[in-house]
mmCIF file of C-alpha atoms in Angstrom:
data_model
loop_
_atom_site.group_PDB
_atom_site.id
_atom_site.type_symbol
_atom_site.label_atom_id
_atom_site.label_comp_id
_atom_site.label_asym_id
_atom_site.label_seq_id
_atom_site.Cartn_x
_atom_site.Cartn_y
_atom_site.Cartn_z
ATOM 1 C CA MET A 1262 25.329 1.845 -65.805
ATOM 2 C CA SER A 1263 23.754 5.031 -64.647
ATOM 3 C CA GLY A 1264 26.357 6.998 -66.066
ATOM 4 C CA ARG A 1265 25.998 5.307 -69.467
ATOM 5 C CA SER A 1266 22.154 5.439 -69.648
ATOM 6 C CA GLU A 1267 22.922 9.356 -69.156
ATOM 7 C CA LYS A 1268 25.505 9.549 -71.678
ATOM 8 C CA ARG A 1269 23.111 7.706 -73.999
ATOM 9 C CA GLY A 1270 20.261 10.081 -73.414
ATOM 10 C CA GLY A 1271 17.398 7.755 -72.457
ATOM 11 C CA ASP A 1272 15.998 4.918 -70.780
ATOM 12 C CA VAL A 1273 17.901 1.372 -71.046
ATOM 13 C CA PHE A 1274 17.117 -2.342 -71.351
ATOM 14 C CA VAL A 1275 19.030 -4.430 -68.636
ATOM 15 C CA ILE A 1276 20.074 -7.733 -69.183
ATOM 16 C CA GLY A 1277 21.398 -9.985 -66.525
ATOM 17 C CA LYS A 1278 22.331 -13.861 -66.530
ATOM 18 C CA ASP A 1279 22.886 -15.599 -63.082
ATOM 19 C CA PHE A 1280 24.637 -13.348 -60.687
ATOM 20 C CA GLY A 1281 24.002 -10.452 -63.418
ATOM 21 C CA ALA A 1282 20.244 -10.716 -62.831
ATOM 22 C CA MET A 1283 20.814 -9.559 -59.081
ATOM 23 C CA VAL A 1284 22.937 -6.612 -60.793
ATOM 24 C CA ALA A 1285 20.130 -5.862 -63.281
ATOM 25 C CA TYR A 1286 17.225 -5.683 -60.423
ATOM 26 C CA THR A 1287 19.544 -3.944 -57.895
ATOM 27 C CA PHE A 1288 20.110 -1.283 -60.807
ATOM 28 C CA ALA A 1289 16.170 -1.064 -61.549
ATOM 29 C CA LEU A 1290 15.593 -0.602 -57.749
ATOM 30 C CA PHE A 1291 18.116 2.264 -57.411
ATOM 31 C CA HIS A 1292 17.396 3.927 -60.902
ATOM 32 C CA PRO A 1293 13.727 2.962 -61.990
ATOM 33 C CA GLU A 1294 13.480 6.354 -63.802
ATOM 34 C CA LYS A 1295 16.156 5.143 -66.342
ATOM 35 C CA VAL A 1296 15.061 1.453 -67.171
ATOM 36 C CA ALA A 1297 12.885 0.920 -70.057
ATOM 37 C CA GLY A 1298 13.114 -2.769 -69.283
ATOM 38 C CA ILE A 1299 14.783 -5.970 -67.600
ATOM 39 C CA ILE A 1300 15.553 -9.090 -69.053
ATOM 40 C CA THR A 1301 16.960 -11.959 -66.946
ATOM 41 C CA LEU A 1302 18.120 -15.478 -67.457
ATOM 42 C CA GLY A 1303 17.890 -18.135 -65.368
ATOM 43 C CA VAL A 1304 17.348 -16.127 -62.107
ATOM 44 C CA PRO A 1305 14.130 -14.108 -60.836
ATOM 45 C CA PHE A 1306 13.934 -11.285 -58.810
ATOM 46 C CA MET A 1307 14.895 -12.567 -55.255
ATOM 47 C CA ARG A 1308 12.304 -11.371 -52.518
ATOM 48 C CA PRO A 1309 14.064 -10.265 -49.424
ATOM 49 C CA GLY A 1310 15.427 -13.444 -47.103
ATOM 50 C CA PHE A 1311 15.201 -15.789 -50.152
ATOM 51 C CA HIS A 1312 18.764 -15.512 -50.556
ATOM 52 C CA LYS A 1313 19.313 -17.644 -47.433
ATOM 53 C CA THR A 1314 18.115 -20.675 -49.140
ATOM 54 C CA HIS A 1315 21.613 -21.122 -50.790
ATOM 55 C CA LEU A 1316 22.626 -22.186 -46.912
ATOM 56 C CA ALA A 1317 20.818 -25.406 -47.507
ATOM 57 C CA LEU A 1318 23.012 -26.321 -50.753
ATOM 58 C CA PRO A 1319 25.802 -28.822 -49.958
ATOM 59 C CA GLU A 1320 29.345 -27.526 -49.141
ATOM 60 C CA GLY A 1321 30.923 -26.719 -52.721
ATOM 61 C CA PHE A 1322 27.827 -26.814 -54.451
ATOM 62 C CA TYR A 1323 29.279 -23.515 -57.095
ATOM 63 C CA ILE A 1324 32.826 -24.764 -57.000
ATOM 64 C CA ARG A 1325 31.706 -28.265 -58.214
ATOM 65 C CA ARG A 1326 29.747 -26.791 -61.131
ATOM 66 C CA TRP A 1327 32.640 -24.926 -62.175
ATOM 67 C CA GLN A 1328 36.192 -26.945 -61.927
ATOM 68 C CA LYS A 1329 38.035 -25.330 -64.528
ATOM 69 C CA SER A 1330 40.747 -23.204 -63.559
ATOM 70 C CA GLY A 1331 40.108 -19.462 -63.016
ATOM 71 C CA PHE A 1332 36.440 -19.982 -61.683
ATOM 72 C CA GLN A 1333 37.192 -20.324 -58.109
ATOM 73 C CA THR A 1334 38.806 -16.733 -57.373
ATOM 74 C CA PRO A 1335 36.163 -14.939 -59.734
ATOM 75 C CA LEU A 1336 33.196 -17.036 -57.943
ATOM 76 C CA LYS A 1337 34.251 -15.945 -54.387
ATOM 77 C CA VAL A 1338 32.969 -12.188 -54.677
ATOM 78 C CA PRO A 1339 29.343 -12.806 -55.565
ATOM 79 C CA TYR A 1340 29.200 -16.023 -53.799
ATOM 80 C CA ARG A 1341 30.269 -14.264 -50.654
ATOM 81 C CA SER A 1342 28.090 -11.335 -51.317
ATOM 82 C CA PHE A 1343 25.230 -13.821 -52.206
ATOM 83 C CA GLY A 1344 23.190 -13.042 -48.749
ATOM 84 C CA GLU A 1345 23.371 -9.662 -48.667
ATOM 85 C CA THR A 1346 20.174 -7.276 -48.883
ATOM 86 C CA ILE A 1347 20.395 -4.612 -51.252
ATOM 87 C CA GLY A 1348 17.450 -2.137 -51.369
ATOM 88 C CA SER A 1349 16.644 0.958 -52.922
ATOM 89 C CA PRO A 1350 17.123 4.409 -50.801
ATOM 90 C CA GLN A 1351 13.786 5.338 -52.501
ATOM 91 C CA GLN A 1352 11.809 1.967 -51.287
ATOM 92 C CA ASP A 1353 10.869 0.395 -47.989
ATOM 93 C CA PRO A 1354 13.210 -2.822 -48.053
ATOM 94 C CA ASN A 1355 10.206 -4.906 -47.222
ATOM 95 C CA ASP A 1356 8.203 -3.705 -49.955
ATOM 96 C CA LEU A 1357 10.202 -3.512 -52.904
ATOM 97 C CA LYS A 1358 8.852 -3.056 -56.489
ATOM 98 C CA ILE A 1359 10.391 -3.256 -59.703
ATOM 99 C CA LYS A 1360 8.315 -0.987 -61.914
ATOM 100 C CA ALA A 1361 9.784 -1.551 -65.260
ATOM 101 C CA PRO A 1362 8.319 -4.422 -67.595
ATOM 102 C CA ALA A 1363 10.306 -7.378 -67.092
ATOM 103 C CA LEU A 1364 10.902 -10.824 -68.912
ATOM 104 C CA LEU A 1365 12.456 -13.814 -67.265
ATOM 105 C CA ILE A 1366 13.605 -16.560 -69.298
ATOM 106 C CA MET A 1367 13.706 -19.793 -67.361
ATOM 107 C CA GLY A 1368 14.887 -23.349 -68.344
ATOM 108 C CA GLU A 1369 12.786 -25.792 -66.684
ATOM 109 C CA GLU A 1370 15.924 -27.988 -66.140
ATOM 110 C CA ASP A 1371 17.951 -25.152 -64.691
ATOM 111 C CA TYR A 1372 19.424 -26.293 -61.415
ATOM 112 C CA VAL A 1373 18.592 -22.590 -60.084
ATOM 113 C CA PHE A 1374 14.804 -23.469 -60.645
ATOM 114 C CA LYS A 1375 15.280 -26.445 -58.536
ATOM 115 C CA PHE A 1376 16.614 -24.773 -55.303
ATOM 116 C CA PRO A 1377 14.411 -25.083 -52.535
ATOM 117 C CA GLY A 1378 11.288 -22.970 -52.847
ATOM 118 C CA MET A 1379 12.557 -21.224 -56.323
ATOM 119 C CA GLU A 1380 10.195 -23.400 -58.742
ATOM 120 C CA GLU A 1381 7.056 -22.546 -56.258
ATOM 121 C CA TYR A 1382 7.854 -18.929 -56.056
ATOM 122 C CA VAL A 1383 8.302 -18.452 -59.841
ATOM 123 C CA ARG A 1384 5.144 -20.689 -61.269
ATOM 124 C CA SER A 1385 2.859 -19.541 -58.363
ATOM 125 C CA GLY A 1386 3.715 -15.839 -59.295
ATOM 126 C CA GLU A 1387 4.617 -14.822 -55.902
ATOM 127 C CA VAL A 1388 7.603 -13.063 -57.818
ATOM 128 C CA LYS A 1389 5.142 -10.845 -59.557
ATOM 129 C CA LYS A 1390 4.561 -9.268 -55.966
ATOM 130 C CA TYR A 1391 7.935 -7.743 -56.412
ATOM 131 C CA VAL A 1392 7.796 -7.385 -60.149
ATOM 132 C CA PRO A 1393 4.353 -6.730 -61.154
ATOM 133 C CA ASN A 1394 5.066 -6.465 -65.152
ATOM 134 C CA LEU A 1395 6.955 -9.554 -65.483
ATOM 135 C CA GLU A 1396 6.495 -11.813 -68.199
ATOM 136 C CA ILE A 1397 7.948 -15.683 -67.585
ATOM 137 C CA ILE A 1398 9.005 -17.742 -70.550
ATOM 138 C CA TYR A 1399 9.662 -21.500 -69.658
ATOM 139 C CA LEU A 1400 11.883 -23.354 -71.673
ATOM 140 C CA PRO A 1401 11.074 -26.980 -71.559
ATOM 141 C CA HIS A 1402 14.442 -29.125 -71.515
ATOM 142 C CA GLY A 1403 16.375 -26.038 -70.838
ATOM 143 C CA CYS A 1404 19.412 -25.854 -68.465
ATOM 144 C CA HIS A 1405 20.751 -22.906 -66.945
ATOM 145 C CA PHE A 1406 22.359 -21.871 -70.070
ATOM 146 C CA VAL A 1407 19.556 -21.691 -72.212
ATOM 147 C CA HIS A 1408 21.411 -18.673 -74.368
ATOM 148 C CA GLU A 1409 23.607 -21.414 -75.574
ATOM 149 C CA GLN A 1410 21.382 -24.106 -75.683
ATOM 150 C CA PHE A 1411 18.759 -22.506 -77.622
ATOM 151 C CA PRO A 1412 20.344 -19.369 -79.111
ATOM 152 C CA ASP A 1413 17.785 -18.684 -82.093
ATOM 153 C CA GLN A 1414 14.871 -18.994 -79.739
ATOM 154 C CA VAL A 1415 16.433 -16.940 -76.778
ATOM 155 C CA ASN A 1416 17.625 -14.151 -79.066
ATOM 156 C CA GLN A 1417 14.489 -14.029 -80.607
ATOM 157 C CA LEU A 1418 12.309 -13.975 -77.030
ATOM 158 C CA VAL A 1419 14.815 -10.789 -76.084
ATOM 159 C CA LEU A 1420 14.229 -9.048 -79.484
ATOM 160 C CA ASN A 1421 10.100 -9.420 -79.000
ATOM 161 C CA PHE A 1422 10.685 -7.817 -75.593
ATOM 162 C CA LEU A 1423 12.759 -5.066 -76.802
ATOM 163 C CA ASN A 1424 10.259 -4.423 -79.626
ATOM 164 C CA HIS A 1425 7.265 -4.602 -77.589
ATOM 165 C CA ASN A 1426 8.675 -2.182 -74.852
ATOM 166 C CA LYS A 1427 10.705 0.423 -76.830
ATOM 167 C CA HIS A 1428 9.367 3.931 -76.536
#
């Protein structure tokens, strides 16, 4: 992604969904000078150590959610790396900050939102200790796939954020 932003010539907006949200935030930690904004769907920035909450989930939690063939093998890589702590070489791992403007679109019925401690972490604003310029949009009745469930609304939220934060 870093090479793409250099080739394009300017700051980029990074959009991530689910495990891709972690990629988006990691890119912003490593390359803050290249990021104009971050949009994530269903997963906020995870504070150090928060990844361990997945240990409280029942065995096979992810595999049961995606029973279709082809999902087991691809899921092994992000699932196994879920507990890894990734920090920027430019920042103290205990004081990580995302400087770019950010938007989190969260379905209120999203199973990730119901992970132990997740709803409190987001609603209390604790997540903003790490992402101070975070705007959070809650979609009532939204599930983990809000972009499929409410495509027009999600697209409009994304466009509004992009237009508001372009340089």
